Short mmCIF file of C-alpha atoms and ligand atoms in Angstrom, two decimals:
data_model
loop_
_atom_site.label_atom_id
_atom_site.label_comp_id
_atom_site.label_asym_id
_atom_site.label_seq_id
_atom_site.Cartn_x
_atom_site.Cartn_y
_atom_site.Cartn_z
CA UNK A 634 135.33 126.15 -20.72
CA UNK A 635 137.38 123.32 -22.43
CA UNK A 636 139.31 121.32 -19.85
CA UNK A 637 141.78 120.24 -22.39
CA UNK A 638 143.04 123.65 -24.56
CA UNK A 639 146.50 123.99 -23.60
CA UNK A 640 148.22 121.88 -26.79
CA UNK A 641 145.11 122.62 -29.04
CA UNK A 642 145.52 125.91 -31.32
CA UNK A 643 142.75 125.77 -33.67
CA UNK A 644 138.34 125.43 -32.28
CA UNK A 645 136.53 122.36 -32.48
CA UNK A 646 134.12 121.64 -35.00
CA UNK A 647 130.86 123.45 -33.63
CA UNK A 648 129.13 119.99 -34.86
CA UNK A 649 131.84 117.62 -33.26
CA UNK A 650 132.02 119.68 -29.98
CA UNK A 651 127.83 118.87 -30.22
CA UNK A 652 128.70 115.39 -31.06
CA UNK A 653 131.31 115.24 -27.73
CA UNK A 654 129.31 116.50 -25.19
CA UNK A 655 127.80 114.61 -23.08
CA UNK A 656 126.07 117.34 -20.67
CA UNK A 657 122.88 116.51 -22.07
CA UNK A 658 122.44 113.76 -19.88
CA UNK A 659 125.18 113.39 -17.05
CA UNK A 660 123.83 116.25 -15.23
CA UNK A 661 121.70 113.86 -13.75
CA UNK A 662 125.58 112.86 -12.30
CA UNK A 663 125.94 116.74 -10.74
CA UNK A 664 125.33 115.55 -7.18
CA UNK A 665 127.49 112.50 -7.39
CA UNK A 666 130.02 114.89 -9.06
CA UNK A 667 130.12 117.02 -5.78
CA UNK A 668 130.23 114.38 -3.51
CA UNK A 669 133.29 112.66 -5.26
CA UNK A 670 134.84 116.23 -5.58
CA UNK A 671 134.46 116.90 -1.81
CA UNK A 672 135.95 113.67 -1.27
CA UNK A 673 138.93 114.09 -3.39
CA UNK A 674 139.58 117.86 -2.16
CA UNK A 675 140.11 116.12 1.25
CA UNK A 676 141.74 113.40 0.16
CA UNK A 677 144.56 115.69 -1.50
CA UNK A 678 144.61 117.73 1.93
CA UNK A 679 145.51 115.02 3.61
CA UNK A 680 148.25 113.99 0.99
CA UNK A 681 149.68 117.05 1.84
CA UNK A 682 148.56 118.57 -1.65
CA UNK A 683 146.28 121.36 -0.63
CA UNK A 684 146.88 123.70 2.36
CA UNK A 685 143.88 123.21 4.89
CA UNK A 686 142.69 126.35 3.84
CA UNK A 687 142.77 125.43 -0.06
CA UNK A 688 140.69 122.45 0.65
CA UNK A 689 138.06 124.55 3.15
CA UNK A 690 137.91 127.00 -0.08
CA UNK A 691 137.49 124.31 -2.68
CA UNK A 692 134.82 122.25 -0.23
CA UNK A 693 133.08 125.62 0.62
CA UNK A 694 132.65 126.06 -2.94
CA UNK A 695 131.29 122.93 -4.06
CA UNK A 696 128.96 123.17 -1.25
CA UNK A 697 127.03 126.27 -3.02
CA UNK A 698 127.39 124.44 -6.35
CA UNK A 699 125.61 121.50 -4.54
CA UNK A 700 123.11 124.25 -2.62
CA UNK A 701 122.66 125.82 -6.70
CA UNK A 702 122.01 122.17 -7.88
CA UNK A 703 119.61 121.48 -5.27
CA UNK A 704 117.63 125.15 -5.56
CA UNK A 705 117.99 124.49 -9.67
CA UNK A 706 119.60 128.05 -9.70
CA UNK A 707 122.89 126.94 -11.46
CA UNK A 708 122.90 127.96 -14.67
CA UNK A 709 124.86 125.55 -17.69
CA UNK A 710 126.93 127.28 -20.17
CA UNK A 711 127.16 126.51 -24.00
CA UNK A 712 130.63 125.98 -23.30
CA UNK A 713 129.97 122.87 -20.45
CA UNK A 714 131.28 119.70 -22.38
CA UNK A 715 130.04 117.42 -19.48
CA UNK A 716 129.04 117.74 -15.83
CA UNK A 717 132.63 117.26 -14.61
CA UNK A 718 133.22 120.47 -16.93
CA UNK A 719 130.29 122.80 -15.68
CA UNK A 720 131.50 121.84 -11.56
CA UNK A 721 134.92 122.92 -11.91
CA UNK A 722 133.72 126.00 -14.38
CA UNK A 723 131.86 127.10 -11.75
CA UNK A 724 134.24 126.52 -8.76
CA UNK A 725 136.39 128.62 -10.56
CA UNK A 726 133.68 131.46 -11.01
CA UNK A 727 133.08 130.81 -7.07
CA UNK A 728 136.45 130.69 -5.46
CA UNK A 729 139.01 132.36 -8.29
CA UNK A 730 142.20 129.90 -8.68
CA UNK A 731 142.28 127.74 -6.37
CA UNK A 732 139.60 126.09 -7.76
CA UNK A 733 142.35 125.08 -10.76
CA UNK A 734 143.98 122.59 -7.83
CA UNK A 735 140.98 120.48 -7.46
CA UNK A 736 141.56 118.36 -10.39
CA UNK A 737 145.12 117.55 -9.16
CA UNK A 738 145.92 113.82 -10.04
CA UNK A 739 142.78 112.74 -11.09
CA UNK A 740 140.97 112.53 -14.59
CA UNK A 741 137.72 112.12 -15.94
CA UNK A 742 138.25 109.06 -16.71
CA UNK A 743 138.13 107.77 -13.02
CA UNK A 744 135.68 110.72 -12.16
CA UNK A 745 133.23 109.53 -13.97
CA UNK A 746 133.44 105.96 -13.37
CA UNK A 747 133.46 106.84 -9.77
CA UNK A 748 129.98 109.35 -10.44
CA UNK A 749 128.19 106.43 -11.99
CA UNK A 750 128.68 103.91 -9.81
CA UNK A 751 127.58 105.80 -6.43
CA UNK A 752 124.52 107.50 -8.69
CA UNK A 753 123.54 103.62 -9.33
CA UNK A 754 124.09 102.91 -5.84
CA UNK A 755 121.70 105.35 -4.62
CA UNK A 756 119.29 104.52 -7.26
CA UNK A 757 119.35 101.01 -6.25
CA UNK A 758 117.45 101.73 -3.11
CA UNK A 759 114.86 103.40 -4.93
CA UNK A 760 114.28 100.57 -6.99
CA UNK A 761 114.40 97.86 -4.48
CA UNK A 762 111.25 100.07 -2.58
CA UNK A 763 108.99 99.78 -6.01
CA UNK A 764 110.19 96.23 -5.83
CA UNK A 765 108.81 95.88 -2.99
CA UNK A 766 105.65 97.83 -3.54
CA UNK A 767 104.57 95.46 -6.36
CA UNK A 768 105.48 91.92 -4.32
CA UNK A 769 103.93 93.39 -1.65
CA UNK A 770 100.60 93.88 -4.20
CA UNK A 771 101.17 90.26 -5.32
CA UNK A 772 101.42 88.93 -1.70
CA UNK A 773 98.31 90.79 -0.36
CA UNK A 774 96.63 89.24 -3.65
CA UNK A 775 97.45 85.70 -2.76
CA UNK A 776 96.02 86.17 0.72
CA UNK A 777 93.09 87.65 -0.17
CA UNK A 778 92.49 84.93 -3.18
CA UNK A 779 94.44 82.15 -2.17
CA UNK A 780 91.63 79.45 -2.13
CA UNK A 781 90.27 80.30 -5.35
CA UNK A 782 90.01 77.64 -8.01
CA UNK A 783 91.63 78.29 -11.55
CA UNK A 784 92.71 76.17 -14.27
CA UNK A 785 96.15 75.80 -14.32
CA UNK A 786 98.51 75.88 -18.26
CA UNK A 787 100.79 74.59 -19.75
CA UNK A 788 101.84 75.08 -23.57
CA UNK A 789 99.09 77.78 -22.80
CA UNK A 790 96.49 74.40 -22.62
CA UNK A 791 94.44 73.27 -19.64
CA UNK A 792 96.23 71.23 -17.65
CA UNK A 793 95.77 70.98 -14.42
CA UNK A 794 93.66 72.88 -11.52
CA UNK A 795 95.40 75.29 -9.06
CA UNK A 796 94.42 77.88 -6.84
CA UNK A 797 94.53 81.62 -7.64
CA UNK A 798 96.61 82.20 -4.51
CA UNK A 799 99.54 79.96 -6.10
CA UNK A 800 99.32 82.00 -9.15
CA UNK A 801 99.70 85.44 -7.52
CA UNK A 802 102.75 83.78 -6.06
CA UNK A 803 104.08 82.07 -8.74
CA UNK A 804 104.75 85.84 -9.97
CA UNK A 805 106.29 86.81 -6.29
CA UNK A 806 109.65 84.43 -6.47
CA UNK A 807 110.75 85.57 -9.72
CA UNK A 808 110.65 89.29 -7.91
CA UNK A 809 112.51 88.00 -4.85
CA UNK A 810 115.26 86.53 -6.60
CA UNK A 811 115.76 89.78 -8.94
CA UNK A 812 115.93 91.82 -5.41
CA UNK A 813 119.00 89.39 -4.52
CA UNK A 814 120.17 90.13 -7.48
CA UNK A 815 119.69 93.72 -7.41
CA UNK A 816 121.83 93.65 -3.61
CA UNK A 817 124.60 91.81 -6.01
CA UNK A 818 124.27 94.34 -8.86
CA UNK A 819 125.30 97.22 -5.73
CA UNK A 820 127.83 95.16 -4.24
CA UNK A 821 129.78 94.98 -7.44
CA UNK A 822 128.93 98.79 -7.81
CA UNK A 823 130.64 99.57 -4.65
CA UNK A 824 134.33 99.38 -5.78
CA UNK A 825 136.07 102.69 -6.10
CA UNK A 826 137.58 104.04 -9.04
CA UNK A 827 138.95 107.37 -7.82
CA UNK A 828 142.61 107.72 -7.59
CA UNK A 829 143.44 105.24 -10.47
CA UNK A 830 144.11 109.17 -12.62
CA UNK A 831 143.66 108.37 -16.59
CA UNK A 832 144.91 104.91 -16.64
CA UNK A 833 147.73 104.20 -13.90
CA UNK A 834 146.97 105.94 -10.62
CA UNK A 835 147.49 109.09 -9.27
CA UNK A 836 150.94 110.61 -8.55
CA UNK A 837 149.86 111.57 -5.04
CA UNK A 838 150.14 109.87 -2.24
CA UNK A 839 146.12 109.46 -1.71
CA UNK A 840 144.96 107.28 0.79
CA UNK A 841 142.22 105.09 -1.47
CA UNK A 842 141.16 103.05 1.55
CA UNK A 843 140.25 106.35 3.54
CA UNK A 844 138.49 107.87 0.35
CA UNK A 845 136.39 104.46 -0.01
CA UNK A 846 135.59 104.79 3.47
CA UNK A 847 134.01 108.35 3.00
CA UNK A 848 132.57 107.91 -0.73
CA UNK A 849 130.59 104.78 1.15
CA UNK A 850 131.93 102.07 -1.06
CA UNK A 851 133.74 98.65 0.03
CA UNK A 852 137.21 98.71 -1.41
CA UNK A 853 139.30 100.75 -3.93
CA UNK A 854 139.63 99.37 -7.37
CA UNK A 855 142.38 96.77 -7.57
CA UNK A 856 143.92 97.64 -10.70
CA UNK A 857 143.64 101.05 -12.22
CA UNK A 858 143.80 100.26 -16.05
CA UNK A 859 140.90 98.09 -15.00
CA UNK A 860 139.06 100.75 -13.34
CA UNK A 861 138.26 103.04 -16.07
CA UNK A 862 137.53 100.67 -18.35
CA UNK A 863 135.88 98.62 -15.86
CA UNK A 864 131.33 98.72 -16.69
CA UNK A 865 130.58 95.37 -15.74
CA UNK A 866 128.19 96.93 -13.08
CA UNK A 867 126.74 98.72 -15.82
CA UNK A 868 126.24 95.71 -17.59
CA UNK A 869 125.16 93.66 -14.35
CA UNK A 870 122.52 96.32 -13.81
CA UNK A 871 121.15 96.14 -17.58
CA UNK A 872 120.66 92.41 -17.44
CA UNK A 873 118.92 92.73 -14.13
CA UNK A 874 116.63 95.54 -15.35
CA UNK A 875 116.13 93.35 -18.82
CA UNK A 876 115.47 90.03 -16.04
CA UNK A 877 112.87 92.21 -14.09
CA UNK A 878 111.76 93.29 -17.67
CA UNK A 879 110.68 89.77 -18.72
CA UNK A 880 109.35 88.98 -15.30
CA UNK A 881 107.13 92.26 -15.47
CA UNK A 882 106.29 91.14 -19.38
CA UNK A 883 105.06 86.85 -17.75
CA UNK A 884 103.12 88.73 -15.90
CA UNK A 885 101.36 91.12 -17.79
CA UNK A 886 100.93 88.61 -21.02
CA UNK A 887 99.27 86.34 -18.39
CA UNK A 888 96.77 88.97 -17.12
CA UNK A 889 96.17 90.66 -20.28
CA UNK A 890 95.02 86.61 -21.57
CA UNK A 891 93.14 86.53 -18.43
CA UNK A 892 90.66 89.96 -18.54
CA UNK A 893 89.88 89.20 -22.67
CA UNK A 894 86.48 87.96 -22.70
CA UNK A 895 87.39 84.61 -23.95
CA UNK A 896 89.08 83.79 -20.39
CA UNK A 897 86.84 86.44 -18.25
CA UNK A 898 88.87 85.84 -15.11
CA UNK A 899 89.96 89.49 -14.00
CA UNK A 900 88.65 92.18 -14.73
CA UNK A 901 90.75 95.30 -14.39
CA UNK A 902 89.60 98.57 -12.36
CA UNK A 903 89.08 101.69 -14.10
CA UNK A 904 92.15 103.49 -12.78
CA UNK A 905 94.50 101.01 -14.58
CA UNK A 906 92.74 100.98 -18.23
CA UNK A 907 91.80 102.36 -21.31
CA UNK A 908 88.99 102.96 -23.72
CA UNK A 909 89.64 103.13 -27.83
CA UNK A 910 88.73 106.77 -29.14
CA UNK A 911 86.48 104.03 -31.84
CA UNK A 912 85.18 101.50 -30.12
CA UNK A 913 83.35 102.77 -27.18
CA UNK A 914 83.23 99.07 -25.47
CA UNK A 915 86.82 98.87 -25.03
CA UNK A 916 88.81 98.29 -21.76
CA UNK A 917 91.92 97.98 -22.79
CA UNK A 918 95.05 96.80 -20.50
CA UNK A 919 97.33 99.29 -21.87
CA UNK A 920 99.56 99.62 -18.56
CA UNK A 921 100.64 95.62 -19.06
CA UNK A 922 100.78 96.02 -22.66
CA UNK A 923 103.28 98.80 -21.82
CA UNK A 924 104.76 96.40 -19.02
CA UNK A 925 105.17 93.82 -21.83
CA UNK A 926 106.69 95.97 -24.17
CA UNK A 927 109.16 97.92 -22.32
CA UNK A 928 110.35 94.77 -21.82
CA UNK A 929 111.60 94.88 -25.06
CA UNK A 930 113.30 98.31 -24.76
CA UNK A 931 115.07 97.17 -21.61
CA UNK A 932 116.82 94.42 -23.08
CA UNK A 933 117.65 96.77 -25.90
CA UNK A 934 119.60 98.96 -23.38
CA UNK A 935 121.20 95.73 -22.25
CA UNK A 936 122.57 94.15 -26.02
CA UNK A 937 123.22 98.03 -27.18
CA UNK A 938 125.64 98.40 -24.25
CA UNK A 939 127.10 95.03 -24.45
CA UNK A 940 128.17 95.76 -28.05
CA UNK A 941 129.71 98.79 -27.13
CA UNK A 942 131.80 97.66 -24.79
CA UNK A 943 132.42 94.54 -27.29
CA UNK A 944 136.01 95.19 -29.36
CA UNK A 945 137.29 97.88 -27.38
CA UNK A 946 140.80 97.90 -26.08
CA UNK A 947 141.62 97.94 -22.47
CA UNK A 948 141.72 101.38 -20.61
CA UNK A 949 139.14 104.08 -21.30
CA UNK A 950 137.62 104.89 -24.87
CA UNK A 951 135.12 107.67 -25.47
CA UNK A 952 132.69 104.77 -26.29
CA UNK A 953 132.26 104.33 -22.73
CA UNK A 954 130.18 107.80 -22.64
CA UNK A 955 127.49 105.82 -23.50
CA UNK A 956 127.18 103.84 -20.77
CA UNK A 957 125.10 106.42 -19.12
CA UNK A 958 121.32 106.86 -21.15
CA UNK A 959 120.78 103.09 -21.02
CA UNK A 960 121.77 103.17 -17.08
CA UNK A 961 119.20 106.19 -16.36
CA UNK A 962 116.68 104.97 -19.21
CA UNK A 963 116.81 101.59 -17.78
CA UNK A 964 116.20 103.17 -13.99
CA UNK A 965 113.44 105.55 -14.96
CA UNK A 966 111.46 102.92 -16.87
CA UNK A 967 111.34 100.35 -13.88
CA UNK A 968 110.63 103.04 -11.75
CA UNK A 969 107.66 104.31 -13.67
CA UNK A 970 106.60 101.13 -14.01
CA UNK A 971 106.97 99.05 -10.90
CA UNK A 972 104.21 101.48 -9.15
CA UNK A 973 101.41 101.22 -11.47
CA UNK A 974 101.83 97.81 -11.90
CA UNK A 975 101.55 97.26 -8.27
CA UNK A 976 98.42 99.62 -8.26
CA UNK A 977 96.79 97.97 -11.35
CA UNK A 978 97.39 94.30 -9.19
CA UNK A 979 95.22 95.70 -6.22
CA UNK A 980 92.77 97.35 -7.94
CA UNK A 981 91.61 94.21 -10.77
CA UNK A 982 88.31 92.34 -9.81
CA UNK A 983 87.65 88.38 -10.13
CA UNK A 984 84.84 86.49 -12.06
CA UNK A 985 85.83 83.29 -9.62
CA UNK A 986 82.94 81.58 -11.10
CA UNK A 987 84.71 81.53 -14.37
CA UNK A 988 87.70 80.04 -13.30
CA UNK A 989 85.98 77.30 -11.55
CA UNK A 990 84.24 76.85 -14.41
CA UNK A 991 86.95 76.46 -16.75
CA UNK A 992 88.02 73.37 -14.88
CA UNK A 993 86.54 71.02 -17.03
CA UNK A 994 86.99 67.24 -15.60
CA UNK A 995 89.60 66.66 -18.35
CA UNK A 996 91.72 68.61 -16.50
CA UNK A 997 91.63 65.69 -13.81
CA UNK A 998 93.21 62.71 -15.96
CA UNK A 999 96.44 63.13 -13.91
CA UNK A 1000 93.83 62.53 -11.30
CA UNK A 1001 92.42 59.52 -12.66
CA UNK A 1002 95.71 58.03 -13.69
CA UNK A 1003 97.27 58.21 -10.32
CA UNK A 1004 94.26 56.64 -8.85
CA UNK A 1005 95.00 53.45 -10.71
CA UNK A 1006 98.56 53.78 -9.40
CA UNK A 1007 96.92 53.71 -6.23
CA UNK A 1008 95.11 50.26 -7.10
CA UNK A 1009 98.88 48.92 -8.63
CA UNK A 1010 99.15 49.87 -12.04
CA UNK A 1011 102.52 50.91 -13.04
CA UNK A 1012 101.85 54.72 -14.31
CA UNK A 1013 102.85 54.42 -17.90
CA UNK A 1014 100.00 51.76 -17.93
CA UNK A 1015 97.46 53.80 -15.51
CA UNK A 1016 98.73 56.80 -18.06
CA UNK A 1017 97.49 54.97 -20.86
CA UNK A 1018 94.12 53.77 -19.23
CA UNK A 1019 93.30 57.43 -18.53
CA UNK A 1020 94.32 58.53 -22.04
CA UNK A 1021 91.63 55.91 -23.55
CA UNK A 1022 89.18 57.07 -21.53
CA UNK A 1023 89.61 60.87 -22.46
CA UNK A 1024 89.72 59.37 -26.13
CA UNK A 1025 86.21 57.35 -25.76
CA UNK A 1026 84.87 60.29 -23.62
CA UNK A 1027 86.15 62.73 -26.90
CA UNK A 1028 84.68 59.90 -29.27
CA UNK A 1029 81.18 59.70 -27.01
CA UNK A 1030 80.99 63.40 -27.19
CA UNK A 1031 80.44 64.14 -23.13
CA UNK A 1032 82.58 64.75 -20.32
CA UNK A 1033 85.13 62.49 -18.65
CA UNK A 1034 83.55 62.34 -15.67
CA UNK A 1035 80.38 61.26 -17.36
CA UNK A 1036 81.56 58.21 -18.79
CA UNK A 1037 79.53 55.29 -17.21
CA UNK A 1038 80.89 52.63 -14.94
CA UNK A 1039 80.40 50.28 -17.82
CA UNK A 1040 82.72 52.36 -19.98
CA UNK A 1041 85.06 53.06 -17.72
CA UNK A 1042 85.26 49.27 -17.01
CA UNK A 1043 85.86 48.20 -20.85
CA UNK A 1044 89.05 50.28 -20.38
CA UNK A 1045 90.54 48.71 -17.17
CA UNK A 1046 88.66 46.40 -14.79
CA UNK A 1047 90.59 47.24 -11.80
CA UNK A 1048 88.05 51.27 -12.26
CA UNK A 1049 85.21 50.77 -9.61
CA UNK A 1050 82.42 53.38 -8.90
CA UNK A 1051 85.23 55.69 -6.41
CA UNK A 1052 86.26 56.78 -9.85
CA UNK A 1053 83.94 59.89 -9.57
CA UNK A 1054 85.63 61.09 -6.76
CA UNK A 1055 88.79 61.76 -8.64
CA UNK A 1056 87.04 64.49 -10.79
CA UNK A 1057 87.10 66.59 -7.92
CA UNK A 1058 89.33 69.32 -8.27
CA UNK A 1059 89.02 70.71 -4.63
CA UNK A 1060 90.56 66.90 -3.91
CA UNK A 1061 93.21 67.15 -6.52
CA UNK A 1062 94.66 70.63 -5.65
CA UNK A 1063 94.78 69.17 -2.04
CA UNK A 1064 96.47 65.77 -2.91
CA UNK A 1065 99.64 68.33 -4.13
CA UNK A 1066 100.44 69.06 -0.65
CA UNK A 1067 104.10 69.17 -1.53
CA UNK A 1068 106.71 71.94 -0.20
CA UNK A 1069 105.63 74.19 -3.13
CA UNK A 1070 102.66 72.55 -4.79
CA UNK A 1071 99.28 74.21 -5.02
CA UNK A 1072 97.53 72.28 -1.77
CA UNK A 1073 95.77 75.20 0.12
CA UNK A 1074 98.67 73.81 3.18
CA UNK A 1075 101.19 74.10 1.31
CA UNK A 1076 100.10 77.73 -0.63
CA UNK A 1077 99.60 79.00 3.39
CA UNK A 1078 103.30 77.54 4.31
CA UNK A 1079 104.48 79.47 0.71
CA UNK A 1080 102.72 82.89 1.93
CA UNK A 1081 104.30 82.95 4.57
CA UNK A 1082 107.70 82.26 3.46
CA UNK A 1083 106.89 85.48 0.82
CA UNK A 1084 105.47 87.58 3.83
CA UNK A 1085 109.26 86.66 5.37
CA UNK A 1086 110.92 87.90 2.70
CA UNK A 1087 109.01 90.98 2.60
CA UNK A 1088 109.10 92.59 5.43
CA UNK A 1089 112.74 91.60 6.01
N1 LIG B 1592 131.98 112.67 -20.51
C1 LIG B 1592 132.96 111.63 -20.40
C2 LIG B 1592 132.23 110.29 -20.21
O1 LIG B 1592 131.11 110.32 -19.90
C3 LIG B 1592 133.87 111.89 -19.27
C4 LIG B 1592 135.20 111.26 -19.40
C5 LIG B 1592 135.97 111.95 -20.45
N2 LIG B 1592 137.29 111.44 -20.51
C6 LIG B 1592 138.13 111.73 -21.52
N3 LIG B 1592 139.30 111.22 -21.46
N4 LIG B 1592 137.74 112.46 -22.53
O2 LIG B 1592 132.80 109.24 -20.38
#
């Protein structure tokens, strides 16, 4: 059925009707279709537009559509253009002509805007619980691990010591603040479209604010031109699924560095690797190599929709059809993912004894420099002093921390023999007992702050 034949003579192209249709992937809208459909049948009732029995036929009827849906007995015609098409085709096959009413004073245009938004607000909740599931992972992680010694990066170079339960969290915040955003992405979602018709509101006297009441969303659309062209919550969603994206990818590129054998940190269980069909010593961390590169894709879905929307005019365009694969492609690959990635955190095993010992007392020349701040020196000059010493330690070919008194004297009298107890890195993880530095106090006070946010 073609919704539009009446000033049409001639057929489609069989190729352009292909190239038009859009069934292929909104019937993943056919619930949300129904729902809005209901809505607006009772809407129009009450506008004095349908009879009471009209609108009992028309809702009785989408109810079995939504019962076929559910049971996956309806059956999609060749001649379904979209899902709005293959509802009301059906309604009419269900109730005869009354069904032809339902459409009164509404279009597609707002239809769809309105199916999108309430299928992203229900998918919203799903992805806030596999959120969840993987900060959850990360938190139990940093309890379990939290006084754990590792060497610490920057520029991907030693740098400084820090424990393992910091770590673990240092991948939780970047979660928390991508579920705030997520609430923000469904807030913006939850404006109503229905009732703006094509492009300047129904004819009907509809009561919006009674229809955004029962749809579940916060307030009717302002402006109607607006609403139909209106996909900044498509575009909000994208660049929060390409945000959690990169956060998945940090993570992954930092654990994938960790279990090679040149760091031999973690080693990852079983269940979340793979072997080579060549090399039969492989374990291979294929699930955060995935992680990593569907970060890629996802901010693909985010730049491809941007440029759509880029250049066209106000009002609604037939570009806007494909707002919808990025949206569910987006949705489906953070839900696929968020799960294993979670698992794949719980399940890895520790070599702790090769994080301590990639701590080398290098590492602790912060250490040693602030301990001549302690004795006076300004810290460009105690920054200096520490850098010579790392230099004549370099030159000497040992350790820092087995430079002699003697040597460590030539450099700055005011060193005395307590300099060996600043190449303790137990001692310089606790000195950063900051609100958010790695101190073992301070990592405890940060847990629980995650745990907060967790289970609220
Ligand atoms: N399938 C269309 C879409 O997804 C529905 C709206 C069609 N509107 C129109 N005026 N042709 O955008």
């Amino acid at each position: 059925m073609n919704l539009w034949g009446g000033r049409f003579s001639g057929k489609l192209d069989p190729q352009a009707w292909a190239l038009n249709a859009s069934l292929g992937f909104d019937q993943r809208l056919s619930f949300q279709d129904v729902r809005g459909s209901i809505a607006w049948a009772q809407a129009l009732e009450k506008a004095g537009v349908l009879s009471s029995a009209e609108c009992t036929q028309i809702c009785d009827g989408l109810n079995r559509i939504r019962a076929e849906f559910e049971s996956q007995a309806f059956i999609f015609q060749e001649s379904d253009e979209d899902i709005h098409t293959a509802v009301e085709r059906r309604l009419g096959e269900l109730i005869g002509p009354a069904a032809g009413k339902l459409h009164t004073g509404r279009s597609r245009n707002d239809q769809v805007a309105t199916d999108l938004r309430l299928w992203l607000m229900e998918a919203i909740q799903g992805l806030e619980a596999v959120l969840i599931e993987l900060q959850s992972a990360l938190v139990a992680r940093a309890e379990s691990d939290l006084n754990l010694l590792m060497p610490g990066y920057t520029h991907l170079q030693r740098a400084q010591p820090i424990l393992l339960g910091h770590w673990w969290l240092s991948h939780f915040w970047p979660l928390q603040r991508d579920r705030e955003r997520l609430h923000q992405v469904g807030a913006h979602a939850a404006s109503l479209p229905l009732g703006s018709g094509a492009l300047a509101g129904t004819a009907f006297p509809v009561d919006r604010q009674a229809l955004t009441v029962s749809l579940g969303f916060s307030e009717p659309s302002p402006n109607s031109l607006d609403a139909v062209s209106d996909r900044d919550f498509v575009a909000e969603f994208l660049f929060w699924a390409a945000l959690t994206g990169l956060h998945l990818s940090r993570l992954a590129e930092d654990v994938i560095l960790f279990s090679s054998a040149e760091f031999g940190f973690f080693e990852l269980s079983e269940a979340f690797s793979t072997g080579s069909s060549l090399m039969p010593q492989k374990k291979n961390p294929d699930v955060f190599e995935l992680a990593r590169g569907k970060a890629g894709s996802l901010l693909g879905y985010l730049t491809g929709l941007m440029a759509t929307l880029k250049g066209l005019p106000s009002s609604y365009d037939k570009d806007l059809q494909e707002d919808k694969l990025p949206v569910f492609n987006a949705c489906d690959t953070l839900m696929g993912l968020l799960p294993v990635l979670a698992g794949a955190v719980r399940g890895m095993s520790l070599h702790p004894e090769r994080m301590r010992a990639a701590i080398e007392p290098g590492m602790l020349a912060t250490d040693l420099a602030d301990s001549l701040v302690q004795k006076g020196l300004p810290f460009r000059q105690a920054h200096n002093v520490a850098g010579q010493a790392v230099k004549l330690a370099a030159k000497l070919g040992k350790p820092l921390d087995a430079l002699s008194l003697q040597e460590f004297q030539t450099l700055d009298p005011l060193i005395d023999s307590n300099v060996y107890m600043v190449f303790d890195p137990l001692q310089s993880i606790a000195r950063r007992n900051v609100i958010g530095g790695t101190a073992p106090e301070a990592v405890r006070i940060q847990l629980q702050s995650a745990k907060s946010k967790l289970y609220k």
